[in-house]
Amino acid sequence: MGRTIGVILMIIGIIMLAWTGFTYTKKEKVIDAGPIQVSADKQKTVNWPPYVGGIVLIAGVVVFVGSKKK
């Protein structure tokens, strides 16, 4: 089980190093006046610093190696 979690963390860490964020579209109401509703698509961006991916990757390696010794 520990080895699986370690591998998953390593994969997530590599992905976070390769892509430092993503953008998605969300519908938001602009006007809500009784029966009249106007909505618009708003783009939202989620970013993280690259070192976070490195930390997750190192944590995955530590969990993987630590579970192998038991």
PDB file of N, CA and C in Angstrom:
ATOM      1  N   MET A   1       0.827  -1.205   0.000  1.00  0.00           N
ATOM      2  CA  MET A   1       0.000   0.000   0.000  1.00  0.00           C
ATOM      3  C   MET A   1       0.861   1.255   0.000  1.00  0.00           C
ATOM      4  N   GLY A   2       1.929   1.260   0.804  1.00  0.00           N
ATOM      5  CA  GLY A   2       2.807   2.409   0.878  1.00  0.00           C
ATOM      6  C   GLY A   2       3.526   2.657  -0.434  1.00  0.00           C
ATOM      7  N   ARG A   3       3.906   1.569  -1.107  1.00  0.00           N
ATOM      8  CA  ARG A   3       4.584   1.720  -2.397  1.00  0.00           C
ATOM      9  C   ARG A   3       3.653   2.343  -3.422  1.00  0.00           C
ATOM     10  N   THR A   4       2.385   1.959  -3.390  1.00  0.00           N
ATOM     11  CA  THR A   4       1.409   2.520  -4.329  1.00  0.00           C
ATOM     12  C   THR A   4       1.234   4.017  -4.092  1.00  0.00           C
ATOM     13  N   ILE A   5       1.126   4.424  -2.844  1.00  0.00           N
ATOM     14  CA  ILE A   5       0.987   5.842  -2.516  1.00  0.00           C
ATOM     15  C   ILE A   5       2.236   6.605  -2.950  1.00  0.00           C
ATOM     16  N   GLY A   6       3.408   5.996  -2.752  1.00  0.00           N
ATOM     17  CA  GLY A   6       4.651   6.621  -3.184  1.00  0.00           C
ATOM     18  C   GLY A   6       4.686   6.841  -4.680  1.00  0.00           C
ATOM     19  N   VAL A   7       4.273   5.842  -5.452  1.00  0.00           N
ATOM     20  CA  VAL A   7       4.255   5.965  -6.912  1.00  0.00           C
ATOM     21  C   VAL A   7       3.257   7.044  -7.343  1.00  0.00           C
ATOM     22  N   ILE A   8       2.096   7.076  -6.723  1.00  0.00           N
ATOM     23  CA  ILE A   8       1.081   8.081  -7.056  1.00  0.00           C
ATOM     24  C   ILE A   8       1.612   9.481  -6.769  1.00  0.00           C
ATOM     25  N   LEU A   9       2.280   9.660  -5.618  1.00  0.00           N
ATOM     26  CA  LEU A   9       2.849  10.969  -5.291  1.00  0.00           C
ATOM     27  C   LEU A   9       3.943  11.365  -6.289  1.00  0.00           C
ATOM     28  N   MET A  10       4.754  10.403  -6.706  1.00  0.00           N
ATOM     29  CA  MET A  10       5.799  10.709  -7.689  1.00  0.00           C
ATOM     30  C   MET A  10       5.186  11.142  -9.023  1.00  0.00           C
ATOM     31  N   ILE A  11       4.147  10.466  -9.454  1.00  0.00           N
ATOM     32  CA  ILE A  11       3.486  10.824 -10.715  1.00  0.00           C
ATOM     33  C   ILE A  11       2.866  12.213 -10.617  1.00  0.00           C
ATOM     34  N   ILE A  12       2.194  12.497  -9.510  1.00  0.00           N
ATOM     35  CA  ILE A  12       1.594  13.820  -9.311  1.00  0.00           C
ATOM     36  C   ILE A  12       2.681  14.892  -9.274  1.00  0.00           C
ATOM     37  N   GLY A  13       3.803  14.602  -8.606  1.00  0.00           N
ATOM     38  CA  GLY A  13       4.907  15.557  -8.544  1.00  0.00           C
ATOM     39  C   GLY A  13       5.464  15.866  -9.917  1.00  0.00           C
ATOM     40  N   ILE A  14       5.640  14.845 -10.758  1.00  0.00           N
ATOM     41  CA  ILE A  14       6.151  15.054 -12.117  1.00  0.00           C
ATOM     42  C   ILE A  14       5.169  15.890 -12.934  1.00  0.00           C
ATOM     43  N   ILE A  15       3.878  15.597 -12.797  1.00  0.00           N
ATOM     44  CA  ILE A  15       2.858  16.367 -13.523  1.00  0.00           C
ATOM     45  C   ILE A  15       2.863  17.821 -13.059  1.00  0.00           C
ATOM     46  N   MET A  16       3.003  18.041 -11.741  1.00  0.00           N
ATOM     47  CA  MET A  16       3.006  19.409 -11.218  1.00  0.00           C
ATOM     48  C   MET A  16       4.256  20.168 -11.658  1.00  0.00           C
ATOM     49  N   LEU A  17       5.368  19.474 -11.867  1.00  0.00           N
ATOM     50  CA  LEU A  17       6.567  20.131 -12.374  1.00  0.00           C
ATOM     51  C   LEU A  17       6.403  20.506 -13.849  1.00  0.00           C
ATOM     52  N   ALA A  18       5.733  19.636 -14.603  1.00  0.00           N
ATOM     53  CA  ALA A  18       5.553  19.878 -16.038  1.00  0.00           C
ATOM     54  C   ALA A  18       4.529  20.990 -16.296  1.00  0.00           C
ATOM     55  N   TRP A  19       3.428  20.967 -15.585  1.00  0.00           N
ATOM     56  CA  TRP A  19       2.372  21.974 -15.742  1.00  0.00           C
ATOM     57  C   TRP A  19       2.230  22.722 -14.431  1.00  0.00           C
ATOM     58  N   THR A  20       2.474  24.030 -14.463  1.00  0.00           N
ATOM     59  CA  THR A  20       2.433  24.815 -13.229  1.00  0.00           C
ATOM     60  C   THR A  20       1.063  25.438 -12.974  1.00  0.00           C
ATOM     61  N   GLY A  21       0.044  24.929 -13.635  1.00  0.00           N
ATOM     62  CA  GLY A  21      -1.306  25.422 -13.401  1.00  0.00           C
ATOM     63  C   GLY A  21      -2.237  25.030 -14.525  1.00  0.00           C
ATOM     64  N   PHE A  22      -3.499  25.386 -14.364  1.00  0.00           N
ATOM     65  CA  PHE A  22      -4.487  25.113 -15.389  1.00  0.00           C
ATOM     66  C   PHE A  22      -5.580  26.159 -15.333  1.00  0.00           C
ATOM     67  N   THR A  23      -6.322  26.260 -16.416  1.00  0.00           N
ATOM     68  CA  THR A  23      -7.407  27.228 -16.539  1.00  0.00           C
ATOM     69  C   THR A  23      -8.705  26.480 -16.823  1.00  0.00           C
ATOM     70  N   TYR A  24      -9.784  26.927 -16.198  1.00  0.00           N
ATOM     71  CA  TYR A  24     -11.091  26.337 -16.465  1.00  0.00           C
ATOM     72  C   TYR A  24     -12.128  27.457 -16.607  1.00  0.00           C
ATOM     73  N   THR A  25     -13.249  27.123 -17.217  1.00  0.00           N
ATOM     74  CA  THR A  25     -14.315  28.096 -17.467  1.00  0.00           C
ATOM     75  C   THR A  25     -15.494  27.796 -16.555  1.00  0.00           C
ATOM     76  N   LYS A  26     -16.044  28.849 -15.973  1.00  0.00           N
ATOM     77  CA  LYS A  26     -17.165  28.705 -15.049  1.00  0.00           C
ATOM     78  C   LYS A  26     -18.246  29.708 -15.426  1.00  0.00           C
ATOM     79  N   LYS A  27     -19.501  29.271 -15.412  1.00  0.00           N
ATOM     80  CA  LYS A  27     -20.622  30.182 -15.685  1.00  0.00           C
ATOM     81  C   LYS A  27     -20.972  30.927 -14.399  1.00  0.00           C
ATOM     82  N   GLU A  28     -21.065  32.248 -14.522  1.00  0.00           N
ATOM     83  CA  GLU A  28     -21.441  33.079 -13.379  1.00  0.00           C
ATOM     84  C   GLU A  28     -22.599  33.985 -13.777  1.00  0.00           C
ATOM     85  N   LYS A  29     -23.531  34.169 -12.840  1.00  0.00           N
ATOM     86  CA  LYS A  29     -24.649  35.079 -13.096  1.00  0.00           C
ATOM     87  C   LYS A  29     -24.159  36.508 -13.028  1.00  0.00           C
ATOM     88  N   VAL A  30     -24.461  37.267 -14.075  1.00  0.00           N
ATOM     89  CA  VAL A  30     -24.102  38.679 -14.109  1.00  0.00           C
ATOM     90  C   VAL A  30     -25.284  39.517 -13.640  1.00  0.00           C
ATOM     91  N   ILE A  31     -26.479  39.165 -14.146  1.00  0.00           N
ATOM     92  CA  ILE A  31     -27.704  39.867 -13.765  1.00  0.00           C
ATOM     93  C   ILE A  31     -28.742  38.828 -13.364  1.00  0.00           C
ATOM     94  N   ASP A  32     -29.359  39.050 -12.207  1.00  0.00           N
ATOM     95  CA  ASP A  32     -30.432  38.172 -11.747  1.00  0.00           C
ATOM     96  C   ASP A  32     -31.579  39.067 -11.278  1.00  0.00           C
ATOM     97  N   ALA A  33     -32.424  39.459 -12.219  1.00  0.00           N
ATOM     98  CA  ALA A  33     -33.537  40.352 -11.921  1.00  0.00           C
ATOM     99  C   ALA A  33     -34.850  39.615 -12.182  1.00  0.00           C
ATOM    100  N   GLY A  34     -35.255  38.807 -11.197  1.00  0.00           N
ATOM    101  CA  GLY A  34     -36.511  38.071 -11.332  1.00  0.00           C
ATOM    102  C   GLY A  34     -36.443  37.064 -12.454  1.00  0.00           C
ATOM    103  N   PRO A  35     -37.352  37.191 -13.457  1.00  0.00           N
ATOM    104  CA  PRO A  35     -37.356  36.212 -14.544  1.00  0.00           C
ATOM    105  C   PRO A  35     -36.204  36.407 -15.536  1.00  0.00           C
ATOM    106  N   ILE A  36     -35.530  37.557 -15.461  1.00  0.00           N
ATOM    107  CA  ILE A  36     -34.428  37.827 -16.390  1.00  0.00           C
ATOM    108  C   ILE A  36     -33.098  37.462 -15.721  1.00  0.00           C
ATOM    109  N   GLN A  37     -32.394  36.558 -16.343  1.00  0.00           N
ATOM    110  CA  GLN A  37     -31.083  36.161 -15.828  1.00  0.00           C
ATOM    111  C   GLN A  37     -30.077  36.190 -16.968  1.00  0.00           C
ATOM    112  N   VAL A  38     -28.945  36.812 -16.711  1.00  0.00           N
ATOM    113  CA  VAL A  38     -27.867  36.872 -17.692  1.00  0.00           C
ATOM    114  C   VAL A  38     -26.639  36.257 -17.042  1.00  0.00           C
ATOM    115  N   SER A  39     -26.040  35.305 -17.754  1.00  0.00           N
ATOM    116  CA  SER A  39     -24.823  34.695 -17.221  1.00  0.00           C
ATOM    117  C   SER A  39     -23.701  34.844 -18.237  1.00  0.00           C
ATOM    118  N   ALA A  40     -22.481  34.786 -17.735  1.00  0.00           N
ATOM    119  CA  ALA A  40     -21.310  34.929 -18.598  1.00  0.00           C
ATOM    120  C   ALA A  40     -20.298  33.857 -18.224  1.00  0.00           C
ATOM    121  N   ASP A  41     -19.502  33.459 -19.204  1.00  0.00           N
ATOM    122  CA  ASP A  41     -18.427  32.508 -18.950  1.00  0.00           C
ATOM    123  C   ASP A  41     -17.215  33.273 -18.438  1.00  0.00           C
ATOM    124  N   LYS A  42     -16.733  32.878 -17.275  1.00  0.00           N
ATOM    125  CA  LYS A  42     -15.549  33.508 -16.686  1.00  0.00           C
ATOM    126  C   LYS A  42     -14.438  32.459 -16.632  1.00  0.00           C
ATOM    127  N   GLN A  43     -13.241  32.865 -17.032  1.00  0.00           N
ATOM    128  CA  GLN A  43     -12.108  31.956 -16.962  1.00  0.00           C
ATOM    129  C   GLN A  43     -11.428  32.108 -15.618  1.00  0.00           C
ATOM    130  N   LYS A  44     -11.196  30.991 -14.970  1.00  0.00           N
ATOM    131  CA  LYS A  44     -10.500  30.954 -13.681  1.00  0.00           C
ATOM    132  C   LYS A  44      -9.178  30.229 -13.883  1.00  0.00           C
ATOM    133  N   THR A  45      -8.141  30.679 -13.211  1.00  0.00           N
ATOM    134  CA  THR A  45      -6.825  30.076 -13.330  1.00  0.00           C
ATOM    135  C   THR A  45      -6.353  29.595 -11.969  1.00  0.00           C
ATOM    136  N   VAL A  46      -5.830  28.381 -11.923  1.00  0.00           N
ATOM    137  CA  VAL A  46      -5.243  27.811 -10.717  1.00  0.00           C
ATOM    138  C   VAL A  46      -3.753  27.623 -11.006  1.00  0.00           C
ATOM    139  N   ASN A  47      -2.894  28.275 -10.217  1.00  0.00           N
ATOM    140  CA  ASN A  47      -1.452  28.177 -10.399  1.00  0.00           C
ATOM    141  C   ASN A  47      -0.795  27.743  -9.093  1.00  0.00           C
ATOM    142  N   TRP A  48       0.341  27.064  -9.210  1.00  0.00           N
ATOM    143  CA  TRP A  48       1.156  26.713  -8.055  1.00  0.00           C
ATOM    144  C   TRP A  48       2.613  26.880  -8.446  1.00  0.00           C
ATOM    145  N   PRO A  49       3.466  27.194  -7.474  1.00  0.00           N
ATOM    146  CA  PRO A  49       4.886  27.352  -7.787  1.00  0.00           C
ATOM    147  C   PRO A  49       5.520  26.001  -8.126  1.00  0.00           C
ATOM    148  N   PRO A  50       6.532  25.983  -8.992  1.00  0.00           N
ATOM    149  CA  PRO A  50       7.147  24.718  -9.407  1.00  0.00           C
ATOM    150  C   PRO A  50       7.751  23.919  -8.256  1.00  0.00           C
ATOM    151  N   TYR A  51       8.227  24.598  -7.189  1.00  0.00           N
ATOM    152  CA  TYR A  51       8.850  23.844  -6.101  1.00  0.00           C
ATOM    153  C   TYR A  51       7.853  22.937  -5.374  1.00  0.00           C
ATOM    154  N   VAL A  52       6.571  23.232  -5.464  1.00  0.00           N
ATOM    155  CA  VAL A  52       5.564  22.362  -4.842  1.00  0.00           C
ATOM    156  C   VAL A  52       5.582  20.988  -5.513  1.00  0.00           C
ATOM    157  N   GLY A  53       5.723  20.961  -6.831  1.00  0.00           N
ATOM    158  CA  GLY A  53       5.826  19.689  -7.545  1.00  0.00           C
ATOM    159  C   GLY A  53       7.060  18.920  -7.120  1.00  0.00           C
ATOM    160  N   GLY A  54       8.171  19.631  -6.902  1.00  0.00           N
ATOM    161  CA  GLY A  54       9.394  18.985  -6.433  1.00  0.00           C
ATOM    162  C   GLY A  54       9.232  18.389  -5.049  1.00  0.00           C
ATOM    163  N   ILE A  55       8.547  19.102  -4.175  1.00  0.00           N
ATOM    164  CA  ILE A  55       8.310  18.600  -2.818  1.00  0.00           C
ATOM    165  C   ILE A  55       7.448  17.343  -2.856  1.00  0.00           C
ATOM    166  N   VAL A  56       6.398  17.351  -3.671  1.00  0.00           N
ATOM    167  CA  VAL A  56       5.518  16.181  -3.789  1.00  0.00           C
ATOM    168  C   VAL A  56       6.295  14.995  -4.367  1.00  0.00           C
ATOM    169  N   LEU A  57       7.141  15.268  -5.357  1.00  0.00           N
ATOM    170  CA  LEU A  57       7.954  14.214  -5.960  1.00  0.00           C
ATOM    171  C   LEU A  57       8.906  13.610  -4.929  1.00  0.00           C
ATOM    172  N   ILE A  58       9.595  14.442  -4.161  1.00  0.00           N
ATOM    173  CA  ILE A  58      10.521  13.947  -3.131  1.00  0.00           C
ATOM    174  C   ILE A  58       9.760  13.175  -2.056  1.00  0.00           C
ATOM    175  N   ALA A  59       8.585  13.673  -1.665  1.00  0.00           N
ATOM    176  CA  ALA A  59       7.772  12.952  -0.670  1.00  0.00           C
ATOM    177  C   ALA A  59       7.386  11.573  -1.195  1.00  0.00           C
ATOM    178  N   GLY A  60       7.060  11.483  -2.480  1.00  0.00           N
ATOM    179  CA  GLY A  60       6.728  10.187  -3.074  1.00  0.00           C
ATOM    180  C   GLY A  60       7.901   9.232  -3.042  1.00  0.00           C
ATOM    181  N   VAL A  61       9.109   9.740  -3.336  1.00  0.00           N
ATOM    182  CA  VAL A  61      10.305   8.899  -3.292  1.00  0.00           C
ATOM    183  C   VAL A  61      10.549   8.417  -1.870  1.00  0.00           C
ATOM    184  N   VAL A  62      10.405   9.303  -0.896  1.00  0.00           N
ATOM    185  CA  VAL A  62      10.626   8.934   0.512  1.00  0.00           C
ATOM    186  C   VAL A  62       9.621   7.862   0.945  1.00  0.00           C
ATOM    187  N   VAL A  63       8.368   8.029   0.595  1.00  0.00           N
ATOM    188  CA  VAL A  63       7.340   7.036   0.960  1.00  0.00           C
ATOM    189  C   VAL A  63       7.633   5.706   0.265  1.00  0.00           C
ATOM    190  N   PHE A  64       8.013   5.758  -1.007  1.00  0.00           N
ATOM    191  CA  PHE A  64       8.307   4.535  -1.767  1.00  0.00           C
ATOM    192  C   PHE A  64       9.485   3.790  -1.159  1.00  0.00           C
ATOM    193  N   VAL A  65      10.574   4.501  -0.901  1.00  0.00           N
ATOM    194  CA  VAL A  65      11.768   3.857  -0.338  1.00  0.00           C
ATOM    195  C   VAL A  65      11.513   3.403   1.092  1.00  0.00           C
ATOM    196  N   GLY A  66      10.799   4.215   1.866  1.00  0.00           N
ATOM    197  CA  GLY A  66      10.499   3.849   3.246  1.00  0.00           C
ATOM    198  C   GLY A  66       9.636   2.608   3.353  1.00  0.00           C
ATOM    199  N   SER A  67       8.721   2.425   2.452  1.00  0.00           N
ATOM    200  CA  SER A  67       7.839   1.250   2.515  1.00  0.00           C
ATOM    201  C   SER A  67       8.563   0.005   2.008  1.00  0.00           C
ATOM    202  N   LYS A  68       9.610   0.168   1.243  1.00  0.00           N
ATOM    203  CA  LYS A  68      10.351  -0.965   0.701  1.00  0.00           C
ATOM    204  C   LYS A  68      11.200  -1.644   1.770  1.00  0.00           C
ATOM    205  N   LYS A  69      11.630  -0.881   2.785  1.00  0.00           N
ATOM    206  CA  LYS A  69      12.495  -1.421   3.833  1.00  0.00           C
ATOM    207  C   LYS A  69      11.744  -2.321   4.805  1.00  0.00           C
ATOM    208  N   LYS A  70      10.459  -2.161   4.927  1.00  0.00           N
ATOM    209  CA  LYS A  70       9.693  -2.941   5.919  1.00  0.00           C
ATOM    210  C   LYS A  70       9.466  -4.357   5.476  1.00  0.00           C
TER     211      LYS A  70
END
